mmCIF file of C-alpha atoms and ligand atoms in Angstrom:
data_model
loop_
_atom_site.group_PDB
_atom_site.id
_atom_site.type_symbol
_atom_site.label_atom_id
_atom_site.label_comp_id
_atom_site.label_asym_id
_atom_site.label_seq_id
_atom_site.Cartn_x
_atom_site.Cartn_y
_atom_site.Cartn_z
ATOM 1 C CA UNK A 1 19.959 -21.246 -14.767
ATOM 2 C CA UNK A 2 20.735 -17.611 -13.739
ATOM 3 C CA UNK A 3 19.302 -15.889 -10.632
ATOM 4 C CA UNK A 4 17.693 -13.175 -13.459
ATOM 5 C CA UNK A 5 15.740 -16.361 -15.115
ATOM 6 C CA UNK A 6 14.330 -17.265 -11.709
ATOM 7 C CA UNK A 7 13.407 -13.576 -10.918
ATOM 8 C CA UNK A 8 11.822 -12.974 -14.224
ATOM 9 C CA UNK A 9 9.892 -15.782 -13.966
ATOM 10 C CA UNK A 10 8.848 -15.267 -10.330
ATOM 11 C CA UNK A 11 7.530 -11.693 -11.379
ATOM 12 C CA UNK A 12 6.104 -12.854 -14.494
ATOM 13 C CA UNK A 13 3.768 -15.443 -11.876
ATOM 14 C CA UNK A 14 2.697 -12.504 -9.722
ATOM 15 C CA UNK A 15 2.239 -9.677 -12.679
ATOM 16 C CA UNK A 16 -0.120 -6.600 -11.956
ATOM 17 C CA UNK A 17 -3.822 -8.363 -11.391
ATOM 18 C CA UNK A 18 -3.034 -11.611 -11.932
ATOM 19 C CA UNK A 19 -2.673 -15.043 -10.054
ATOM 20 C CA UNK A 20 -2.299 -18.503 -10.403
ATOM 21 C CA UNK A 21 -4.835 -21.610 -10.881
ATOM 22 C CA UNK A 22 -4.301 -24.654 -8.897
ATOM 23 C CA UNK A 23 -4.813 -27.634 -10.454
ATOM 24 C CA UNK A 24 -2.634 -30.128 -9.122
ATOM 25 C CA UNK A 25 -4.858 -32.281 -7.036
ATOM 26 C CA UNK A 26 -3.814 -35.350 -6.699
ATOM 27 C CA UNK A 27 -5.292 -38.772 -8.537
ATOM 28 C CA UNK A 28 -7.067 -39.106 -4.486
ATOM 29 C CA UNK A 29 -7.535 -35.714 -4.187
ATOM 30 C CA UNK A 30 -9.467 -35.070 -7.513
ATOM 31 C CA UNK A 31 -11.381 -38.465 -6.911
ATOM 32 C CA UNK A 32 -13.292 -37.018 -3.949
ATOM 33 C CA UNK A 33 -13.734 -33.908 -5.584
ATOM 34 C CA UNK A 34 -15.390 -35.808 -8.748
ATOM 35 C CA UNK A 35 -17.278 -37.431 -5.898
ATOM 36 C CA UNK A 36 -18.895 -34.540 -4.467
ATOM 37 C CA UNK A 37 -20.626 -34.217 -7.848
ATOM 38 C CA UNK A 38 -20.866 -37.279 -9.290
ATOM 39 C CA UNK A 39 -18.182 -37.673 -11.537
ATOM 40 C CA UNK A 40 -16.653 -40.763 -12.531
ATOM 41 C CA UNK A 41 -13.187 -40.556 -11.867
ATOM 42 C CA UNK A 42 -11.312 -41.606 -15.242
ATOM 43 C CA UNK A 43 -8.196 -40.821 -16.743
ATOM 44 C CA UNK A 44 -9.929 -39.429 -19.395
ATOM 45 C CA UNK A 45 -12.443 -37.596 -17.348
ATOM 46 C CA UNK A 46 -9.876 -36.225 -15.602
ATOM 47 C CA UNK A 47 -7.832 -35.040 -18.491
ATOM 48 C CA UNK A 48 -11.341 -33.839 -19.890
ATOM 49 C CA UNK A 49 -11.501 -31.900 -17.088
ATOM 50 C CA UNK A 50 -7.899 -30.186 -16.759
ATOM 51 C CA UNK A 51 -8.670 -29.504 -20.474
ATOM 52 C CA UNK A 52 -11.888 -27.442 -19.727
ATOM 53 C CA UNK A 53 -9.593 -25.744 -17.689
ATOM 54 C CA UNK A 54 -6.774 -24.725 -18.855
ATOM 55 C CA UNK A 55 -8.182 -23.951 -22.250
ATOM 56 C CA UNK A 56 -10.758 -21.592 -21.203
ATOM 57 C CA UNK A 57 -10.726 -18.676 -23.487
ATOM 58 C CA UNK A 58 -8.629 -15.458 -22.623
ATOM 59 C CA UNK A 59 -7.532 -17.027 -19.136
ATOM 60 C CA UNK A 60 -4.318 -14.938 -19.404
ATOM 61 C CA UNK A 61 -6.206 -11.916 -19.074
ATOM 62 C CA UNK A 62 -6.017 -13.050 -15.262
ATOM 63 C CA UNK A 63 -4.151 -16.000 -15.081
ATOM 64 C CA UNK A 64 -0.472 -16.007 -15.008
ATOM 65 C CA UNK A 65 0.292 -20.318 -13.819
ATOM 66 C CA UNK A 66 -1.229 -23.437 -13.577
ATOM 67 C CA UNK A 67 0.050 -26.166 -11.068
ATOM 68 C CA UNK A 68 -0.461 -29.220 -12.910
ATOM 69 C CA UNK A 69 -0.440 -32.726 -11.148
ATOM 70 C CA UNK A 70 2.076 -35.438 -12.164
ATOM 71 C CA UNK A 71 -0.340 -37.045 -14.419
ATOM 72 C CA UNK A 72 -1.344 -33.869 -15.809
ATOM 73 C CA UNK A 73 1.462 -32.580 -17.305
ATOM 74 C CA UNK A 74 1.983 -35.933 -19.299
ATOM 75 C CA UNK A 75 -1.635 -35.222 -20.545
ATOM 76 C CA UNK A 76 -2.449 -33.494 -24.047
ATOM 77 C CA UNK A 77 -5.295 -31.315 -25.413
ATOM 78 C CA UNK A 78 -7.974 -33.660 -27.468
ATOM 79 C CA UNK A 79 -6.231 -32.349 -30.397
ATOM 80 C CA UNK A 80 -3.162 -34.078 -29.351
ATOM 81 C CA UNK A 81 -1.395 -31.278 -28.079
ATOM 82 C CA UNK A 82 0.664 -31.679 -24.286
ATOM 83 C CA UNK A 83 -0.771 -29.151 -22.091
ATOM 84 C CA UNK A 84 2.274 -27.597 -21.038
ATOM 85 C CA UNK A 85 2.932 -26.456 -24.642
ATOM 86 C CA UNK A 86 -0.920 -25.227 -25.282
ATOM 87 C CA UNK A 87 -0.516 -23.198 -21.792
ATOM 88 C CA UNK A 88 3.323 -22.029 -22.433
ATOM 89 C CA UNK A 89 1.499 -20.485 -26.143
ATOM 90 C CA UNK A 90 -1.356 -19.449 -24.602
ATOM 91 C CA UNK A 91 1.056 -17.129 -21.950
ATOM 92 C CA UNK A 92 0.434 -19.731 -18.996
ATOM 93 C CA UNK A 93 3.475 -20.523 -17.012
ATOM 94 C CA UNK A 94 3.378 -24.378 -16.314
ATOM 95 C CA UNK A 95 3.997 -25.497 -12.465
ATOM 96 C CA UNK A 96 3.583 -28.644 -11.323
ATOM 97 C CA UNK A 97 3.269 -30.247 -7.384
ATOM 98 C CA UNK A 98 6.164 -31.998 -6.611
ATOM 99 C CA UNK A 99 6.004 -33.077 -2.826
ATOM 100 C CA UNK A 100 4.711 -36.543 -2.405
ATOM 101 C CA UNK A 101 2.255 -35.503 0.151
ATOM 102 C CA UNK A 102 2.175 -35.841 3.833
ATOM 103 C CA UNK A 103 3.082 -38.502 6.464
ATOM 104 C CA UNK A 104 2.895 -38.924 10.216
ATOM 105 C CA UNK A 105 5.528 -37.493 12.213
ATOM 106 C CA UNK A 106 6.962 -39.858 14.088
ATOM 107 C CA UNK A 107 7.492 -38.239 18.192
ATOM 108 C CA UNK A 108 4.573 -36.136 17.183
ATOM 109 C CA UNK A 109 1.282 -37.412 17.507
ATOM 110 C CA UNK A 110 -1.516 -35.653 15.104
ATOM 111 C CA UNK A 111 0.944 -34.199 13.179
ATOM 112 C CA UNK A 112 2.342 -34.748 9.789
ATOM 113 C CA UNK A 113 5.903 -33.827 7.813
ATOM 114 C CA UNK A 114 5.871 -33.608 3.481
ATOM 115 C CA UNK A 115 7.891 -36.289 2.412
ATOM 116 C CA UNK A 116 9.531 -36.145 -1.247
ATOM 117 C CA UNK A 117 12.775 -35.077 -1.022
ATOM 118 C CA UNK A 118 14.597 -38.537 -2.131
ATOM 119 C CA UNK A 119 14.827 -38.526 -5.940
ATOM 120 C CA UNK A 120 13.722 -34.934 -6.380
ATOM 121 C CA UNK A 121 16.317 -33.826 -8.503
ATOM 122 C CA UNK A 122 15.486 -35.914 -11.166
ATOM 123 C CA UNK A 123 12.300 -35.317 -10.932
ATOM 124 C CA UNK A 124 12.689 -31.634 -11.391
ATOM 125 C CA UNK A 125 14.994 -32.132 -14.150
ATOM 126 C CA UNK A 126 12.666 -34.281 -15.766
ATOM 127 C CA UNK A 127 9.669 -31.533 -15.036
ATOM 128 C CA UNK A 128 11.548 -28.752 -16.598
ATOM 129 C CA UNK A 129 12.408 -30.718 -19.655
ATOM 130 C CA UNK A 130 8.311 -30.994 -19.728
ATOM 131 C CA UNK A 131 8.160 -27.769 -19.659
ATOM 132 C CA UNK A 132 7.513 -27.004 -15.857
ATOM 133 C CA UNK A 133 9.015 -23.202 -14.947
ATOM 134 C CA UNK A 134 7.845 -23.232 -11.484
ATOM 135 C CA UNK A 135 7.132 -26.322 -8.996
ATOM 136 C CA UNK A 136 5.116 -26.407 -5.837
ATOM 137 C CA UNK A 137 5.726 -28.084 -2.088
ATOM 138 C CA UNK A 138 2.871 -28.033 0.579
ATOM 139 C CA UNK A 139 3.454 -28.443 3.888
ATOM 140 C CA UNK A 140 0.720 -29.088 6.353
ATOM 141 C CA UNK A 141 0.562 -27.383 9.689
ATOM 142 C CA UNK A 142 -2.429 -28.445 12.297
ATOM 143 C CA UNK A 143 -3.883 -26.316 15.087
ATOM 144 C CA UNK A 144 -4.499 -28.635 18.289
ATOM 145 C CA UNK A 145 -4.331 -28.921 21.756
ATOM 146 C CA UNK A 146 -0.727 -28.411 21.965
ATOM 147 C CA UNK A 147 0.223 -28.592 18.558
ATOM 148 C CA UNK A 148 1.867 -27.438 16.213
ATOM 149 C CA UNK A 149 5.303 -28.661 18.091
ATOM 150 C CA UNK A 150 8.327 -26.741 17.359
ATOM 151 C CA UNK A 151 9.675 -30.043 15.825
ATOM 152 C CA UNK A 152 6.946 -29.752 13.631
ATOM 153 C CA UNK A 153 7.229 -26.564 12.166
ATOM 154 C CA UNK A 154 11.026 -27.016 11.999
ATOM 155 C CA UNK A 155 10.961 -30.202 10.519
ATOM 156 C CA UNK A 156 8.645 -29.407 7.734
ATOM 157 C CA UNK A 157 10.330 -25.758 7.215
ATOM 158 C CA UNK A 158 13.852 -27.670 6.968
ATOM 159 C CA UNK A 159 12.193 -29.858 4.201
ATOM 160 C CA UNK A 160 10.349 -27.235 2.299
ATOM 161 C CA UNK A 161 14.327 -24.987 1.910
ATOM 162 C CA UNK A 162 15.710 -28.306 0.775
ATOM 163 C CA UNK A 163 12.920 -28.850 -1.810
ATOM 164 C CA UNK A 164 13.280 -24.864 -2.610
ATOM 165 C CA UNK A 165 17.138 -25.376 -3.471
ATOM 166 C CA UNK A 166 16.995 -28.187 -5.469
ATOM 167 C CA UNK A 167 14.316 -26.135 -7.636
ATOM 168 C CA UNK A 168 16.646 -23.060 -8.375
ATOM 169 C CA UNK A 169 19.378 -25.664 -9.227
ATOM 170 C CA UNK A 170 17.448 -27.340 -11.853
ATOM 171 C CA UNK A 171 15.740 -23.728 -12.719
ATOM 172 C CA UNK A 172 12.225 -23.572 -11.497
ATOM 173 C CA UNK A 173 10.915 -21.448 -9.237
ATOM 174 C CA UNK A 174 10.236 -22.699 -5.929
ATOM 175 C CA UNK A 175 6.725 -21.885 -4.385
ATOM 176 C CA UNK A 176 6.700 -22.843 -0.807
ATOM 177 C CA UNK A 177 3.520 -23.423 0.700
ATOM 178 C CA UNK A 178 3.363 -23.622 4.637
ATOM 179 C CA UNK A 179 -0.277 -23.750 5.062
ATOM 180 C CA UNK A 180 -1.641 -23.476 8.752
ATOM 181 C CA UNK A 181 -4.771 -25.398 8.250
ATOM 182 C CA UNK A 182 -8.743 -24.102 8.984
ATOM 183 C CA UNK A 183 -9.167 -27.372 10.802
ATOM 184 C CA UNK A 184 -10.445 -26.580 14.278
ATOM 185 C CA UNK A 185 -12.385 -24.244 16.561
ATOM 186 C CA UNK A 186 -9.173 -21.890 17.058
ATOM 187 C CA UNK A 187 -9.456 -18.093 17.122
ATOM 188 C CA UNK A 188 -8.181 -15.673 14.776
ATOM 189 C CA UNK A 189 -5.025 -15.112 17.412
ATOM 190 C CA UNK A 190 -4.452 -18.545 17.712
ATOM 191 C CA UNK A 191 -3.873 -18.681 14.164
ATOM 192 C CA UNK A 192 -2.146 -15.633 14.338
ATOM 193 C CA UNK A 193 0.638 -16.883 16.600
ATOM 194 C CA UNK A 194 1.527 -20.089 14.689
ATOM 195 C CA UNK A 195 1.451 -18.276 11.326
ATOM 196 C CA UNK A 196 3.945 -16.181 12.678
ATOM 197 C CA UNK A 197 6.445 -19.287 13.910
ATOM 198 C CA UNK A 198 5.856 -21.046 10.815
ATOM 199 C CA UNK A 199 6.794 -18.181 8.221
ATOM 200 C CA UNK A 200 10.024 -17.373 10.895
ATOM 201 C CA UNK A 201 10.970 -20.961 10.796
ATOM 202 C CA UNK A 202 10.548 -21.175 6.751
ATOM 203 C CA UNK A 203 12.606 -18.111 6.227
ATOM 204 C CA UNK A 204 15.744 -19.000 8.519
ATOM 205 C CA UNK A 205 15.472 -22.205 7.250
ATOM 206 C CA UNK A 206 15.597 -20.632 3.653
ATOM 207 C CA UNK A 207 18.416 -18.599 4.666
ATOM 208 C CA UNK A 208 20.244 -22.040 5.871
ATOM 209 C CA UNK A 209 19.932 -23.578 2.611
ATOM 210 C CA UNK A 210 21.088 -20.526 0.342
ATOM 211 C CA UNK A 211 17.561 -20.143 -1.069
ATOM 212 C CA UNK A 212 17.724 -17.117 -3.465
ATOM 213 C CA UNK A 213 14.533 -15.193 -1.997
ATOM 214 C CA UNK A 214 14.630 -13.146 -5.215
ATOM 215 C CA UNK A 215 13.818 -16.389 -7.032
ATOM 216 C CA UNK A 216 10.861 -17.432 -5.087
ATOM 217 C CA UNK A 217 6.802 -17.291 -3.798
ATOM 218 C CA UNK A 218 5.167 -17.426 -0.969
ATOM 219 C CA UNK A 219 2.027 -19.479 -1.005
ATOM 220 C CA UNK A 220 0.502 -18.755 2.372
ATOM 221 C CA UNK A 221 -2.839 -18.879 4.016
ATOM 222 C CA UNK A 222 -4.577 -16.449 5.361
ATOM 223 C CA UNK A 223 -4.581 -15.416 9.421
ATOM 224 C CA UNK A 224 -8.156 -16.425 10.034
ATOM 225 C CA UNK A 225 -10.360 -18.243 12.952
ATOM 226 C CA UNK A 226 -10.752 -22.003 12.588
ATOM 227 C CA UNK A 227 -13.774 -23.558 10.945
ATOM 228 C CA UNK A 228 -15.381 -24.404 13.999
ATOM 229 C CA UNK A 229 -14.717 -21.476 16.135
ATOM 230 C CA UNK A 230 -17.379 -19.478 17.226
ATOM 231 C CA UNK A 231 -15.548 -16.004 17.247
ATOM 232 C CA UNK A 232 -15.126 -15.590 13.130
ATOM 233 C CA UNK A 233 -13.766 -12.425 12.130
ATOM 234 C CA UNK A 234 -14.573 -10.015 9.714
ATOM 235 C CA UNK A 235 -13.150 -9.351 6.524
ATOM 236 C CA UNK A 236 -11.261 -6.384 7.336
ATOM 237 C CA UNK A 237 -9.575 -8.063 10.715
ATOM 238 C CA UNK A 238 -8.372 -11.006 8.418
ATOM 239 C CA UNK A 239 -7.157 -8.642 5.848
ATOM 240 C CA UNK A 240 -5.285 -6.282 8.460
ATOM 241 C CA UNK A 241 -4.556 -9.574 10.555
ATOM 242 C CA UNK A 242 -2.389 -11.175 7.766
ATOM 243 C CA UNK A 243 -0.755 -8.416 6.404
ATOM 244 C CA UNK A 244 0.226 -7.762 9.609
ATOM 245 C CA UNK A 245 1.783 -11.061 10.179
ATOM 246 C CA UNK A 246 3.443 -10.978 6.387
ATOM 247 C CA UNK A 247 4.887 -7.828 7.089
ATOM 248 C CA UNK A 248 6.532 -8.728 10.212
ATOM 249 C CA UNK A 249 8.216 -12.401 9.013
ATOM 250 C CA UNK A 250 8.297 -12.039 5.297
ATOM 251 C CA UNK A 251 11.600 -10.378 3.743
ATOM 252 C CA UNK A 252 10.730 -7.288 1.131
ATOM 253 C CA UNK A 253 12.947 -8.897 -1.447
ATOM 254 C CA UNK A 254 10.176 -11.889 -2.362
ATOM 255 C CA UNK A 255 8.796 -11.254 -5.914
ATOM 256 C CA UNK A 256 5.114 -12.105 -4.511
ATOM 257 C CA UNK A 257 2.584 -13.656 -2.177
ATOM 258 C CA UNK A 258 -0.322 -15.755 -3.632
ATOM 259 C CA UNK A 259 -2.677 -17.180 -1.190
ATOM 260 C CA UNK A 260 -4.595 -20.563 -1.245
ATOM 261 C CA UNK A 261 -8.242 -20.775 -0.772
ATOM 262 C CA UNK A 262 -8.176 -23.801 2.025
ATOM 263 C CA UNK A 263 -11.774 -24.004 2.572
ATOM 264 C CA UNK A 264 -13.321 -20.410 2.217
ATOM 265 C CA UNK A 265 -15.937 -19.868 0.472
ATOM 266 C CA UNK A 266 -15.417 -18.488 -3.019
ATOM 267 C CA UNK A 267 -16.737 -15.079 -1.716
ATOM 268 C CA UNK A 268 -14.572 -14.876 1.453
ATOM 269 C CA UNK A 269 -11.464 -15.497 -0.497
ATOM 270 C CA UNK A 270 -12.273 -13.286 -3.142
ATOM 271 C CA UNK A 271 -13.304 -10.511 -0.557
ATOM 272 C CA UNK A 272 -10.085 -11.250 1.424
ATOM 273 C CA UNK A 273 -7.499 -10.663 -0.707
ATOM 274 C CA UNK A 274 -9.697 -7.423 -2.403
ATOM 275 C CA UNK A 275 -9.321 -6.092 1.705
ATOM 276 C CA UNK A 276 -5.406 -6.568 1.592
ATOM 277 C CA UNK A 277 -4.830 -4.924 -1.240
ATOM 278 C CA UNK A 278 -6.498 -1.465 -0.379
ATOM 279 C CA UNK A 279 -4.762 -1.473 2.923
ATOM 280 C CA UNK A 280 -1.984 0.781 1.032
ATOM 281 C CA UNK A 281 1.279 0.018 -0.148
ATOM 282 C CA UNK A 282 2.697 -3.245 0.232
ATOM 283 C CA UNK A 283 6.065 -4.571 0.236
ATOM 284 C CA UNK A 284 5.096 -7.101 -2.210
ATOM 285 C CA UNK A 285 1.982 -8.199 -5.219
ATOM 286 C CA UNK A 286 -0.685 -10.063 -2.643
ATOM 287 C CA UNK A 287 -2.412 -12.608 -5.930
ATOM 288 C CA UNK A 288 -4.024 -15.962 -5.513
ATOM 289 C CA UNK A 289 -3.613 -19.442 -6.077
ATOM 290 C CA UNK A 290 -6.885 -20.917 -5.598
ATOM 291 C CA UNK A 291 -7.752 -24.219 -6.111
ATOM 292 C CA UNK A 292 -10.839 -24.934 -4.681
ATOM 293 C CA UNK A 293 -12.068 -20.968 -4.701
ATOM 294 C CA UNK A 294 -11.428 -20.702 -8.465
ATOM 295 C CA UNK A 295 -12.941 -24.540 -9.888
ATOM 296 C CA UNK A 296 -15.242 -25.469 -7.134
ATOM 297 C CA UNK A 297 -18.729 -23.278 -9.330
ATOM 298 C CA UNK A 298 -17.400 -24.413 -12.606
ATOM 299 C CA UNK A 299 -17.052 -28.192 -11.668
ATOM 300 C CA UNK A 300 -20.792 -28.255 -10.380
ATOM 301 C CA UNK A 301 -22.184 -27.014 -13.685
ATOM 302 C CA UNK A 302 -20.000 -28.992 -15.724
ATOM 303 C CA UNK A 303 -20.745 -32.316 -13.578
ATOM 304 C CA UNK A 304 -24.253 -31.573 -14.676
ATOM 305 C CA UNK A 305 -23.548 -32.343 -18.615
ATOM 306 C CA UNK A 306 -19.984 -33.205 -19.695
ATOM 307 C CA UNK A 307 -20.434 -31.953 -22.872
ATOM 308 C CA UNK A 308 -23.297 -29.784 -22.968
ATOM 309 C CA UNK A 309 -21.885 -27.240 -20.458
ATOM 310 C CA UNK A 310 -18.231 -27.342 -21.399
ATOM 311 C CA UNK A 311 -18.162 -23.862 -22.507
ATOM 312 C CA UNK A 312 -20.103 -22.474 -19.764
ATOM 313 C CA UNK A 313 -18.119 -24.157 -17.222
ATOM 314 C CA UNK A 314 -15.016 -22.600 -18.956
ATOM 315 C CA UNK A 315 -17.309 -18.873 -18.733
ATOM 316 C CA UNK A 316 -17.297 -19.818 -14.895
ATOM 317 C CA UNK A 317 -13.588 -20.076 -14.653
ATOM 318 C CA UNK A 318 -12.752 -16.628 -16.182
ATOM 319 C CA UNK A 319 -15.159 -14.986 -14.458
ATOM 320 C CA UNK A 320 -13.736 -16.380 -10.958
ATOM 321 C CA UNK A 321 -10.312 -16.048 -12.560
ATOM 322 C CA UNK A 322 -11.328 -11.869 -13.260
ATOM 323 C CA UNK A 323 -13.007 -11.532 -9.384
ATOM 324 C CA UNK A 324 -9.624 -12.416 -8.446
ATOM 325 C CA UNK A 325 -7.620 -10.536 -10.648
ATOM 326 C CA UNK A 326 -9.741 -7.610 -9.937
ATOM 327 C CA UNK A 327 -9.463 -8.786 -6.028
ATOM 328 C CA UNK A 328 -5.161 -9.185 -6.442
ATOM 329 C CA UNK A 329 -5.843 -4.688 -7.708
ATOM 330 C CA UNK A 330 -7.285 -4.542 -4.360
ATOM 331 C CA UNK A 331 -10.455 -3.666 -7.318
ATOM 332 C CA UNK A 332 -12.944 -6.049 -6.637
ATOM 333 C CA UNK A 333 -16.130 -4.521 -6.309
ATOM 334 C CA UNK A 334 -18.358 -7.598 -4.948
HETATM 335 P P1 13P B 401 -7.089 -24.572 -2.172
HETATM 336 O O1 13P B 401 -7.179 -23.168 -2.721
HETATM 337 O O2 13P B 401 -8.268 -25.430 -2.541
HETATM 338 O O3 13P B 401 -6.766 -24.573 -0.705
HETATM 339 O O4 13P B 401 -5.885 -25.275 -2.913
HETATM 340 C C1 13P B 401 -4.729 -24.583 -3.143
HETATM 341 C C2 13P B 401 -3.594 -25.516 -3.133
HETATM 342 O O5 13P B 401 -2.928 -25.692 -4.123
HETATM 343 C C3 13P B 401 -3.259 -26.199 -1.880
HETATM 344 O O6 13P B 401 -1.992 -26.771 -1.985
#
């Protein structure tokens, strides 16, 4: 796979007012999810439901991915056709998660490393012959009293260059997600600060591993308060708070940024990355990848008939999926 492959596909994920859906929860993860609404969680339910989906009509307009879970991407249409081939016609780039989720760290209590590596070549290999173009890794940072540890940050950054190598061996693009978590009562500097280490850790230890930054994306979160903290910020500090803390730790060469949701409301996220982008030029696309921000309306209606509000559930997902391609144009009007 050349470098030019990687790039083109990198660019192609973070195109002019576009962004990417996440829908690569895990069998647990989509279980309490399908909880929260009442949702029996199936295979076929939830293969119903990554169907709604991914074949809502016109989702290209302002969808350029899909992360796809494990299961997922073994999964077909009702008509029999695998998803990854409906999306890759349909101008969807297929992702898929590839981390194996998080552990304890042992020497550092409350905190957790992504495990995953062992095996992962063949599992990439495998991916791409399934049609994957771009994978995913999420590491997991906690706010605490005295926490995040260096060790932390260093050990999951170390881990997330190793998984980001592999992937431009095998020819996916590598999306590395550090998120700093909303856990906690935190202030907006707090978050600030360990934003900062994490994304300086990440790229060194990118540079260590001979990670083509060219041939990769950014999936960060936003600098914001915690969810407990009684000093939340505005939109506009947020917005001026983390593109102040990309600009100063993330190298101009990256293709893109694309954000996850992490709790915010569909609103705040929305309005959050509209506030970056009219804060001038940038020295990179600011997009999303929501997972929660961009399903959580359309699973509620759907949970409420299966097959009566199908469609409308899918009219859900492109409107959320056009707030925040309007929002990555910095022309979301609210
Ligand atoms: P949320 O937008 O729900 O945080 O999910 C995005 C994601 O993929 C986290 O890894």
């Amino acid at each position: 796979m050349s470098i030019e492959q990687l790039a083109e596909t990198a660019q192609a994920m973070v195109a002019a007012g576009k962004g990417i859906i996440a829908i690569d929860e895990s069998t647990t993860t989509i279980a309490k999810r399908f909880q929260g609404v009442g949702i029996e969680n199936t295979e076929e339910n939830r293969r119903a439901y990554r169907e709604l989906l991914l074949t809502t009509p016109k989702l290209s307009d302002y969808i350029s991915g899909a992360i796809l879970y494990d299961e997922t991407i073994r999964q077909s249409t009702k008509d029999g056709v695998p998803f990854a081939k409906y999306m890759s016609e349909h101008g969807i780039i297929p992702g898929i998660k590839v981390d194996k989720g998080t552990h304890a760290l042992a020497g550092c209590p409350g905190e957790v490393v992504t495990e995953g590596l062992d095996g992962l070549r063949d599992r990439l290999k495998e991916y791409y012959k399934l049609g994957a173009r771009f994978a995913k890794w999420r590491a997991v940072i906690t706010i605490g009293e005295d926490i995040p540890s260096g060790t932390c940050i260093e050990a999951n950054a170390h881990a997330l260059a190793r998984y980001a190598a592999l992937c431009q061996e095998c020819g996916l693009v590598p999306m590395v997600e550090p998120e700093v978590l909303m856990d906690g009562d935190h202030n907006i500097e707090v978050c600030y600060e360990v934003t900062e280490a994490v994304l300086r850790s990440l790229f060194g230890a990118l540079y260590e591993q001979n990670v083509l930054l060219e041939g990769t994306i950014l999936k960060a979160s936003m600098v914001i308060a915690g969810k407990d903290s009684d000093e939340q910020a505005d939109v506009d500090e947020v917005a001026e708070s983390t593109v102040m803390c990309l600009k100063s730790t993330v190298p101009a060469i990256l293709p893109g940024i694309v954000f996850l949701s992490g709790g915010q409301t569909d609103e705040q996220s929305t309005a959050h990355l509209n506030a970056m982008n009219q804060l001038g030029s940038l020295p990179w696309p600011l997009s999303f990848s929501y997972g929660r921000a961009m399903q959580q309306a359309a699973l509620k209606l759907w949970s409420q008939d299966l097959k009566g509000n199908f469609a409308k559930a899918q009219a859900v997902v492109y409107e959320r999926a056009k707030e925040n391609g309007l929002a990555a144009l910095g022309k979301w009007e609210g």
